[in-house]
PDB file of C-alpha atoms in Angstrom:
ATOM      1  CA  MET A   1     112.945  58.670  52.876  1.00  0.00           C
ATOM      2  CA  GLY A   2     115.688  55.654  52.073  1.00  0.00           C
ATOM      3  CA  GLN A   3     114.694  56.047  48.164  1.00  0.00           C
ATOM      4  CA  TRP A   4     115.089  59.803  48.320  1.00  0.00           C
ATOM      5  CA  PHE A   5     118.151  59.481  49.934  1.00  0.00           C
ATOM      6  CA  HIS A   6     119.149  56.944  46.908  1.00  0.00           C
ATOM      7  CA  ASP A   7     118.122  59.319  44.456  1.00  0.00           C
ATOM      8  CA  ASN A   8     119.898  62.204  45.287  1.00  0.00           C
ATOM      9  CA  ILE A   9     122.276  61.301  48.132  1.00  0.00           C
ATOM     10  CA  THR A  10     123.885  58.051  46.783  1.00  0.00           C
ATOM     11  CA  GLU A  11     122.963  57.982  43.518  1.00  0.00           C
ATOM     12  CA  PRO A  12     126.677  57.846  41.532  1.00  0.00           C
ATOM     13  CA  GLY A  13     126.606  61.406  38.957  1.00  0.00           C
ATOM     14  CA  LYS A  14     125.998  62.702  42.848  1.00  0.00           C
ATOM     15  CA  LEU A  15     129.026  60.987  44.344  1.00  0.00           C
ATOM     16  CA  PRO A  16     131.887  63.213  43.483  1.00  0.00           C
ATOM     17  CA  MET A  17     129.941  66.310  45.222  1.00  0.00           C
ATOM     18  CA  LEU A  18     129.315  64.367  48.754  1.00  0.00           C
ATOM     19  CA  LEU A  19     132.921  63.628  48.455  1.00  0.00           C
ATOM     20  CA  ALA A  20     134.192  67.193  47.911  1.00  0.00           C
ATOM     21  CA  LEU A  21     131.632  68.575  50.383  1.00  0.00           C
ATOM     22  CA  THR A  22     132.791  66.005  53.010  1.00  0.00           C
ATOM     23  CA  ALA A  23     136.696  66.683  51.994  1.00  0.00           C
ATOM     24  CA  PHE A  24     136.201  71.248  52.432  1.00  0.00           C
ATOM     25  CA  VAL A  25     133.545  70.545  55.964  1.00  0.00           C
ATOM     26  CA  LEU A  26     136.769  68.189  57.497  1.00  0.00           C
ATOM     27  CA  THR A  27     139.677  70.257  56.257  1.00  0.00           C
ATOM     28  CA  PHE A  28     138.195  73.558  57.235  1.00  0.00           C
ATOM     29  CA  LEU A  29     137.602  72.049  60.844  1.00  0.00           C
ATOM     30  CA  LEU A  30     141.037  71.288  60.558  1.00  0.00           C
ATOM     31  CA  THR A  31     142.507  73.548  59.730  1.00  0.00           C
ATOM     32  CA  ARG A  32     140.546  75.846  62.674  1.00  0.00           C
ATOM     33  CA  THR A  33     141.897  72.914  64.636  1.00  0.00           C
ATOM     34  CA  VAL A  34     145.907  73.539  64.081  1.00  0.00           C
ATOM     35  CA  THR A  35     145.149  76.904  63.705  1.00  0.00           C
ATOM     36  CA  ARG A  36     143.716  77.780  67.059  1.00  0.00           C
ATOM     37  CA  LEU A  37     146.223  74.958  68.833  1.00  0.00           C
ATOM     38  CA  ILE A  38     149.654  77.471  67.298  1.00  0.00           C
ATOM     39  CA  ARG A  39     147.578  80.792  68.117  1.00  0.00           C
ATOM     40  CA  ALA A  40     147.624  78.986  72.297  1.00  0.00           C
ATOM     41  CA  GLY A  41     151.630  77.477  71.409  1.00  0.00           C
ATOM     42  CA  ARG A  42     149.797  74.106  71.725  1.00  0.00           C
ATOM     43  CA  GLY A  43     151.004  71.313  70.421  1.00  0.00           C
ATOM     44  CA  PRO A  44     154.234  70.811  67.535  1.00  0.00           C
ATOM     45  CA  PHE A  45     152.226  73.030  65.090  1.00  0.00           C
ATOM     46  CA  ARG A  46     153.664  76.345  63.619  1.00  0.00           C
ATOM     47  CA  ASN A  47     153.615  78.375  60.785  1.00  0.00           C
ATOM     48  CA  VAL A  48     155.654  78.167  57.443  1.00  0.00           C
ATOM     49  CA  THR A  49     158.093  80.480  57.334  1.00  0.00           C
ATOM     50  CA  PRO A  50     160.533  79.857  54.825  1.00  0.00           C
ATOM     51  CA  GLY A  51     162.762  82.662  54.791  1.00  0.00           C
ATOM     52  CA  GLY A  52     161.021  85.010  57.342  1.00  0.00           C
ATOM     53  CA  VAL A  53     158.315  84.575  54.958  1.00  0.00           C
ATOM     54  CA  HIS A  54     154.977  83.531  56.511  1.00  0.00           C
ATOM     55  CA  ILE A  55     153.392  81.434  53.863  1.00  0.00           C
ATOM     56  CA  HIS A  56     149.667  81.502  54.233  1.00  0.00           C
ATOM     57  CA  HIS A  57     147.135  78.004  54.272  1.00  0.00           C
ATOM     58  CA  VAL A  58     145.824  79.120  51.168  1.00  0.00           C
ATOM     59  CA  VAL A  59     148.572  79.253  48.651  1.00  0.00           C
ATOM     60  CA  PRO A  60     148.700  75.482  48.677  1.00  0.00           C
ATOM     61  CA  GLY A  61     144.667  75.898  48.687  1.00  0.00           C
ATOM     62  CA  VAL A  62     144.746  77.653  45.332  1.00  0.00           C
ATOM     63  CA  ILE A  63     146.997  74.965  43.905  1.00  0.00           C
ATOM     64  CA  LEU A  64     144.982  72.112  44.861  1.00  0.00           C
ATOM     65  CA  THR A  65     141.699  74.084  43.504  1.00  0.00           C
ATOM     66  CA  VAL A  66     143.453  74.315  40.449  1.00  0.00           C
ATOM     67  CA  ILE A  67     144.343  71.417  40.109  1.00  0.00           C
ATOM     68  CA  GLY A  68     141.260  69.398  41.035  1.00  0.00           C
ATOM     69  CA  GLY A  69     138.345  71.547  39.412  1.00  0.00           C
ATOM     70  CA  PHE A  70     140.770  70.900  36.030  1.00  0.00           C
ATOM     71  CA  GLY A  71     141.254  66.922  36.383  1.00  0.00           C
ATOM     72  CA  ALA A  72     136.889  66.685  37.667  1.00  0.00           C
ATOM     73  CA  VAL A  73     136.412  68.715  34.801  1.00  0.00           C
ATOM     74  CA  GLY A  74     138.673  66.209  32.432  1.00  0.00           C
ATOM     75  CA  SER A  75     137.052  63.233  33.841  1.00  0.00           C
ATOM     76  CA  GLY A  76     133.729  63.423  34.485  1.00  0.00           C
ATOM     77  CA  ARG A  77     131.307  62.866  36.936  1.00  0.00           C
ATOM     78  CA  HIS A  78     131.834  58.986  37.179  1.00  0.00           C
ATOM     79  CA  GLY A  79     135.337  56.242  38.217  1.00  0.00           C
ATOM     80  CA  TRP A  80     137.162  57.183  41.407  1.00  0.00           C
ATOM     81  CA  SER A  81     139.324  59.444  38.890  1.00  0.00           C
ATOM     82  CA  ALA A  82     135.966  61.892  39.330  1.00  0.00           C
ATOM     83  CA  ALA A  83     136.032  60.447  43.284  1.00  0.00           C
ATOM     84  CA  VAL A  84     139.755  61.789  43.745  1.00  0.00           C
ATOM     85  CA  PHE A  85     140.030  65.093  41.474  1.00  0.00           C
ATOM     86  CA  ALA A  86     136.635  66.080  43.842  1.00  0.00           C
ATOM     87  CA  VAL A  87     138.489  65.350  46.621  1.00  0.00           C
ATOM     88  CA  VAL A  88     141.385  67.261  46.079  1.00  0.00           C
ATOM     89  CA  PHE A  89     139.764  69.993  45.121  1.00  0.00           C
ATOM     90  CA  GLY A  90     137.793  70.091  48.424  1.00  0.00           C
ATOM     91  CA  ILE A  91     140.527  69.973  50.186  1.00  0.00           C
ATOM     92  CA  GLY A  92     141.503  72.936  48.177  1.00  0.00           C
ATOM     93  CA  ALA A  93     138.076  74.646  48.647  1.00  0.00           C
ATOM     94  CA  GLY A  94     138.816  74.585  52.655  1.00  0.00           C
ATOM     95  CA  LEU A  95     142.051  75.784  52.594  1.00  0.00           C
ATOM     96  CA  VAL A  96     141.556  78.385  50.494  1.00  0.00           C
ATOM     97  CA  LEU A  97     137.994  79.821  51.726  1.00  0.00           C
ATOM     98  CA  ASP A  98     139.714  79.541  55.427  1.00  0.00           C
ATOM     99  CA  GLU A  99     141.493  82.234  54.319  1.00  0.00           C
ATOM    100  CA  PHE A 100     138.846  84.546  52.181  1.00  0.00           C
ATOM    101  CA  ALA A 101     138.643  88.002  54.541  1.00  0.00           C
ATOM    102  CA  LEU A 102     142.495  87.639  53.637  1.00  0.00           C
ATOM    103  CA  ILE A 103     142.093  87.699  49.886  1.00  0.00           C
ATOM    104  CA  VAL A 104     139.072  89.478  50.284  1.00  0.00           C
ATOM    105  CA  HIS A 105     141.221  92.991  52.355  1.00  0.00           C
ATOM    106  CA  LEU A 106     144.621  92.224  51.214  1.00  0.00           C
ATOM    107  CA  ALA A 107     145.951  91.474  55.466  1.00  0.00           C
ATOM    108  CA  ASP A 108     146.122  89.374  57.769  1.00  0.00           C
ATOM    109  CA  VAL A 109     143.354  89.898  59.309  1.00  0.00           C
ATOM    110  CA  TYR A 110     142.654  86.002  60.436  1.00  0.00           C
ATOM    111  CA  TRP A 111     142.482  86.193  63.691  1.00  0.00           C
ATOM    112  CA  THR A 112     140.425  89.560  63.220  1.00  0.00           C
ATOM    113  CA  GLU A 113     136.690  91.389  63.357  1.00  0.00           C
ATOM    114  CA  GLU A 114     137.111  90.913  59.528  1.00  0.00           C
ATOM    115  CA  GLY A 115     138.111  87.387  59.995  1.00  0.00           C
ATOM    116  CA  ARG A 116     134.991  86.242  60.294  1.00  0.00           C
ATOM    117  CA  ARG A 117     133.791  86.503  56.986  1.00  0.00           C
ATOM    118  CA  SER A 118     135.985  83.356  56.178  1.00  0.00           C
ATOM    119  CA  VAL A 119     133.649  81.166  58.874  1.00  0.00           C
ATOM    120  CA  GLU A 120     131.002  83.016  57.216  1.00  0.00           C
ATOM    121  CA  VAL A 121     131.588  82.252  53.773  1.00  0.00           C
ATOM    122  CA  VAL A 122     132.344  78.606  54.542  1.00  0.00           C
ATOM    123  CA  VAL A 123     129.303  77.572  56.437  1.00  0.00           C
ATOM    124  CA  LEU A 124     127.208  79.391  53.986  1.00  0.00           C
ATOM    125  CA  ALA A 125     128.710  77.503  50.893  1.00  0.00           C
ATOM    126  CA  SER A 126     128.097  74.199  52.417  1.00  0.00           C
ATOM    127  CA  ALA A 127     124.820  75.110  53.243  1.00  0.00           C
ATOM    128  CA  LEU A 128     124.731  75.899  49.426  1.00  0.00           C
ATOM    129  CA  ALA A 129     126.669  72.350  48.706  1.00  0.00           C
ATOM    130  CA  MET A 130     123.956  70.593  50.342  1.00  0.00           C
ATOM    131  CA  LEU A 131     121.264  71.691  48.586  1.00  0.00           C
ATOM    132  CA  VAL A 132     122.837  70.659  45.637  1.00  0.00           C
ATOM    133  CA  ILE A 133     123.271  67.208  46.859  1.00  0.00           C
ATOM    134  CA  ALA A 134     119.773  66.903  47.533  1.00  0.00           C
ATOM    135  CA  GLY A 135     118.161  68.074  44.687  1.00  0.00           C
ATOM    136  CA  PHE A 136     117.540  71.251  44.290  1.00  0.00           C
ATOM    137  CA  SER A 137     118.785  73.346  41.238  1.00  0.00           C
ATOM    138  CA  PRO A 138     119.302  76.760  40.425  1.00  0.00           C
ATOM    139  CA  LEU A 139     116.763  79.236  39.898  1.00  0.00           C
ATOM    140  CA  GLY A 140     114.140  76.267  41.067  1.00  0.00           C
ATOM    141  CA  VAL A 141     114.391  74.916  37.495  1.00  0.00           C
ATOM    142  CA  ASP A 142     114.243  71.155  39.107  1.00  0.00           C
ATOM    143  CA  SER A 143     110.616  72.007  40.517  1.00  0.00           C
ATOM    144  CA  LEU A 144     108.720  72.386  36.770  1.00  0.00           C
ATOM    145  CA  SER A 145     107.103  69.338  35.623  1.00  0.00           C
ATOM    146  CA  ALA A 146     108.368  66.699  32.611  1.00  0.00           C
ATOM    147  CA  ASP A 147     105.757  68.581  29.561  1.00  0.00           C
ATOM    148  CA  GLU A 148     107.197  72.180  31.262  1.00  0.00           C
ATOM    149  CA  GLN A 149     109.697  70.926  31.335  1.00  0.00           C
ATOM    150  CA  GLN A 150     109.602  70.424  27.316  1.00  0.00           C
ATOM    151  CA  ASP A 151     108.233  73.556  27.121  1.00  0.00           C
ATOM    152  CA  ARG A 152     111.018  76.579  26.521  1.00  0.00           C
ATOM    153  CA  ALA A 153     108.542  79.484  27.029  1.00  0.00           C
ATOM    154  CA  THR A 154     108.190  77.748  30.114  1.00  0.00           C
ATOM    155  CA  VAL A 155     111.741  77.030  31.114  1.00  0.00           C
ATOM    156  CA  ILE A 156     113.064  80.934  30.399  1.00  0.00           C
ATOM    157  CA  SER A 157     110.454  82.456  31.991  1.00  0.00           C
ATOM    158  CA  THR A 158     111.258  80.096  35.270  1.00  0.00           C
ATOM    159  CA  VAL A 159     114.417  81.677  35.057  1.00  0.00           C
ATOM    160  CA  VAL A 160     114.610  84.830  34.379  1.00  0.00           C
ATOM    161  CA  LEU A 161     111.835  85.508  37.020  1.00  0.00           C
ATOM    162  CA  ASN A 162     114.176  83.688  39.317  1.00  0.00           C
ATOM    163  CA  LEU A 163     116.957  85.743  38.128  1.00  0.00           C
ATOM    164  CA  LEU A 164     114.981  88.639  39.025  1.00  0.00           C
ATOM    165  CA  LEU A 165     113.959  88.217  42.176  1.00  0.00           C
ATOM    166  CA  VAL A 166     117.599  87.432  43.308  1.00  0.00           C
ATOM    167  CA  VAL A 167     118.640  90.660  41.837  1.00  0.00           C
ATOM    168  CA  VAL A 168     116.260  92.293  43.826  1.00  0.00           C
ATOM    169  CA  VAL A 169     117.338  90.970  46.937  1.00  0.00           C
ATOM    170  CA  LEU A 170     121.150  91.238  45.976  1.00  0.00           C
ATOM    171  CA  ALA A 171     119.959  94.953  45.071  1.00  0.00           C
ATOM    172  CA  LYS A 172     118.315  95.033  48.989  1.00  0.00           C
ATOM    173  CA  GLY A 173     121.077  94.960  50.457  1.00  0.00           C
ATOM    174  CA  LYS A 174     120.671  90.937  51.946  1.00  0.00           C
ATOM    175  CA  PRO A 175     123.897  88.668  49.840  1.00  0.00           C
ATOM    176  CA  ARG A 176     123.671  85.285  51.255  1.00  0.00           C
ATOM    177  CA  MET A 177     119.286  85.269  50.944  1.00  0.00           C
ATOM    178  CA  ALA A 178     119.840  85.897  47.817  1.00  0.00           C
ATOM    179  CA  LEU A 179     122.524  83.092  47.163  1.00  0.00           C
ATOM    180  CA  ILE A 180     120.015  80.644  48.841  1.00  0.00           C
ATOM    181  CA  GLY A 181     117.160  82.199  46.259  1.00  0.00           C
ATOM    182  CA  VAL A 182     119.394  81.178  43.826  1.00  0.00           C
ATOM    183  CA  LEU A 183     118.678  77.912  44.290  1.00  0.00           C
ATOM    184  CA  ILE A 184     114.910  78.280  46.843  1.00  0.00           C
ATOM    185  CA  PRO A 185     112.832  80.457  44.883  1.00  0.00           C
ATOM    186  CA  PHE A 186     110.251  80.464  48.165  1.00  0.00           C
ATOM    187  CA  VAL A 187     113.482  83.047  49.977  1.00  0.00           C
ATOM    188  CA  ALA A 188     114.062  85.128  46.636  1.00  0.00           C
ATOM    189  CA  LEU A 189     110.812  85.906  46.849  1.00  0.00           C
ATOM    190  CA  PHE A 190     111.221  86.258  50.317  1.00  0.00           C
ATOM    191  CA  GLY A 191     113.669  88.886  50.786  1.00  0.00           C
ATOM    192  CA  ALA A 192     112.016  90.669  47.488  1.00  0.00           C
ATOM    193  CA  ILE A 193     108.799  91.000  48.806  1.00  0.00           C
ATOM    194  CA  ARG A 194     110.618  92.297  52.539  1.00  0.00           C
ATOM    195  CA  LEU A 195     111.580  95.524  52.907  1.00  0.00           C
ATOM    196  CA  ALA A 196     115.256  96.158  52.373  1.00  0.00           C
ATOM    197  CA  ARG A 197     118.600  96.666  54.441  1.00  0.00           C
ATOM    198  CA  PRO A 198     119.666 100.792  55.574  1.00  0.00           C
ATOM    199  CA  GLY A 199     122.459 101.450  53.112  1.00  0.00           C
ATOM    200  CA  SER A 200     121.476  99.115  50.447  1.00  0.00           C
ATOM    201  CA  PRO A 201     121.390 100.360  46.678  1.00  0.00           C
ATOM    202  CA  TRP A 202     117.572  99.786  46.678  1.00  0.00           C
ATOM    203  CA  ALA A 203     117.262 101.880  50.308  1.00  0.00           C
ATOM    204  CA  ARG A 204     118.921 104.593  48.899  1.00  0.00           C
ATOM    205  CA  ARG A 205     116.773 104.436  45.409  1.00  0.00           C
ATOM    206  CA  PHE A 206     113.420 104.214  46.226  1.00  0.00           C
ATOM    207  CA  TYR A 207     113.683 105.184  50.210  1.00  0.00           C
ATOM    208  CA  GLY A 208     114.967 108.999  50.124  1.00  0.00           C
ATOM    209  CA  GLY A 209     112.017 110.302  50.286  1.00  0.00           C
ATOM    210  CA  ARG A 210     109.958 107.920  52.787  1.00  0.00           C
ATOM    211  CA  HIS A 211     110.612 108.618  55.918  1.00  0.00           C
ATOM    212  CA  ARG A 212     108.352 105.823  56.676  1.00  0.00           C
ATOM    213  CA  ALA A 213     110.028 102.855  55.289  1.00  0.00           C
ATOM    214  CA  ARG A 214     113.427 104.275  56.208  1.00  0.00           C
ATOM    215  CA  ALA A 215     112.461 104.114  59.937  1.00  0.00           C
ATOM    216  CA  ARG A 216     110.337 100.701  59.293  1.00  0.00           C
ATOM    217  CA  ALA A 217     113.359  99.514  57.555  1.00  0.00           C
ATOM    218  CA  ALA A 218     115.998 100.887  60.107  1.00  0.00           C
ATOM    219  CA  LEU A 219     113.623  99.026  62.919  1.00  0.00           C
ATOM    220  CA  ARG A 220     113.674  96.359  61.087  1.00  0.00           C
ATOM    221  CA  SER A 221     117.130  95.831  60.075  1.00  0.00           C
ATOM    222  CA  TYR A 222     118.135  96.610  64.073  1.00  0.00           C
ATOM    223  CA  ARG A 223     115.670  94.254  65.282  1.00  0.00           C
ATOM    224  CA  HIS A 224     116.937  91.121  63.253  1.00  0.00           C
ATOM    225  CA  ASP A 225     120.407  92.105  64.510  1.00  0.00           C
ATOM    226  CA  ARG A 226     119.990  92.872  68.234  1.00  0.00           C
ATOM    227  CA  ARG A 227     117.920  88.476  67.494  1.00  0.00           C
ATOM    228  CA  TRP A 228     120.370  86.888  65.590  1.00  0.00           C
ATOM    229  CA  ASN A 229     124.080  88.379  65.958  1.00  0.00           C
ATOM    230  CA  GLY A 230     124.594  87.376  69.919  1.00  0.00           C
ATOM    231  CA  PRO A 231     124.205  83.452  68.533  1.00  0.00           C
ATOM    232  CA  ARG A 232     125.736  83.981  65.697  1.00  0.00           C
ATOM    233  CA  ARG A 233     128.382  85.477  66.911  1.00  0.00           C
ATOM    234  CA  ARG A 234     128.983  82.506  69.463  1.00  0.00           C
ATOM    235  CA  PHE A 235     128.270  79.893  66.412  1.00  0.00           C
ATOM    236  CA  GLN A 236     131.244  81.503  65.021  1.00  0.00           C
ATOM    237  CA  ASN A 237     133.485  81.735  68.053  1.00  0.00           C
ATOM    238  CA  LEU A 238     132.764  78.094  68.617  1.00  0.00           C
ATOM    239  CA  ILE A 239     133.961  76.976  65.096  1.00  0.00           C
ATOM    240  CA  GLY A 240     136.364  79.027  64.115  1.00  0.00           C
ATOM    241  CA  GLY A 241     137.634  80.528  67.253  1.00  0.00           C
ATOM    242  CA  ALA A 242     136.595  84.027  68.842  1.00  0.00           C
ATOM    243  CA  PRO A 243     138.884  87.133  67.441  1.00  0.00           C
ATOM    244  CA  ASP A 244     141.690  88.734  69.136  1.00  0.00           C
ATOM    245  CA  ALA A 245     140.574  91.728  71.361  1.00  0.00           C
ATOM    246  CA  PRO A 246     141.125  94.915  69.854  1.00  0.00           C
ATOM    247  CA  ASP A 247     143.287  96.964  71.117  1.00  0.00           C
ATOM    248  CA  ALA A 248     142.750  99.875  73.407  1.00  0.00           C
ATOM    249  CA  PRO A 249     143.942 103.710  71.972  1.00  0.00           C
ATOM    250  CA  ASP A 250     147.198 105.132  73.635  1.00  0.00           C
ATOM    251  CA  ALA A 251     146.013 107.116  76.054  1.00  0.00           C
ATOM    252  CA  PRO A 252     146.979 110.924  76.129  1.00  0.00           C
ATOM    253  CA  ASP A 253     150.616 111.844  77.292  1.00  0.00           C
ATOM    254  CA  ALA A 254     150.737 113.390  80.792  1.00  0.00           C
ATOM    255  CA  PRO A 255     152.281 117.164  81.204  1.00  0.00           C
ATOM    256  CA  GLY A 256     156.011 115.668  81.204  1.00  0.00           C
ATOM    257  CA  SER A 257     155.837 112.599  80.078  1.00  0.00           C
ATOM    258  CA  ARG A 258     158.538 113.530  77.559  1.00  0.00           C
ATOM    259  CA  GLY A 259     160.770 115.200  78.990  1.00  0.00           C
ATOM    260  CA  ASP A 260     159.037 118.858  78.424  1.00  0.00           C
ATOM    261  CA  THR A 261     159.669 120.717  81.433  1.00  0.00           C
ATOM    262  CA  PRO A 262     156.431 123.484  82.428  1.00  0.00           C
ATOM    263  CA  ASP A 263     157.089 127.409  81.623  1.00  0.00           C
TER     264      ASP A 263
END
């Protein structure tokens, strides 16, 4: 265990990645803490609104991400400069992905149901980064032996096969599983074998005339969502805060409420 930790976590070439991930997670948690205090009206924190324009933290996040990214590319994987730029990049990425839902919807959906997507993306990005730090390589090339790595045909065929599996999983409407499958081929294989989610491109293309397949896919999706939606929402609320309750629909006007007189 100690040797694995030394080889995969404390290896000098992976130190910038570890620093970037740490800065990323801490920035997200600190940002969510500050925004929740602002939302509750507690503490000294306030929204930044120079000239009446609300400056979202995705703006400094983009700037820091660009600086950290270009700096990391130019400084390599070793030395103090690589560590500094990795931290800058992690901070910027944390600020950007915390408002990922705002970028997708081009609207301030931070405290709405749509805003939950930001928390999902942050958790998924953190998991993928930890897998890379732990030694998993994209598309499973790390599982090849030294002799197999010398055989270009084997490497190319392995990468192509894993890539095809990832594409199938995406077509079946399982983006989270597809992303993890890029690093862990077994996950992509498992997702490719399982039934597609209803409404996915795969289901529309191949389940159109197969009533039993459509029914099984719908039932499996319903059971999966019923089992995991509750725990997932509680976890999202724990680390990201619960969204605002949707506005109640306006009640229909009562007779005479607008000053109308009955006939």
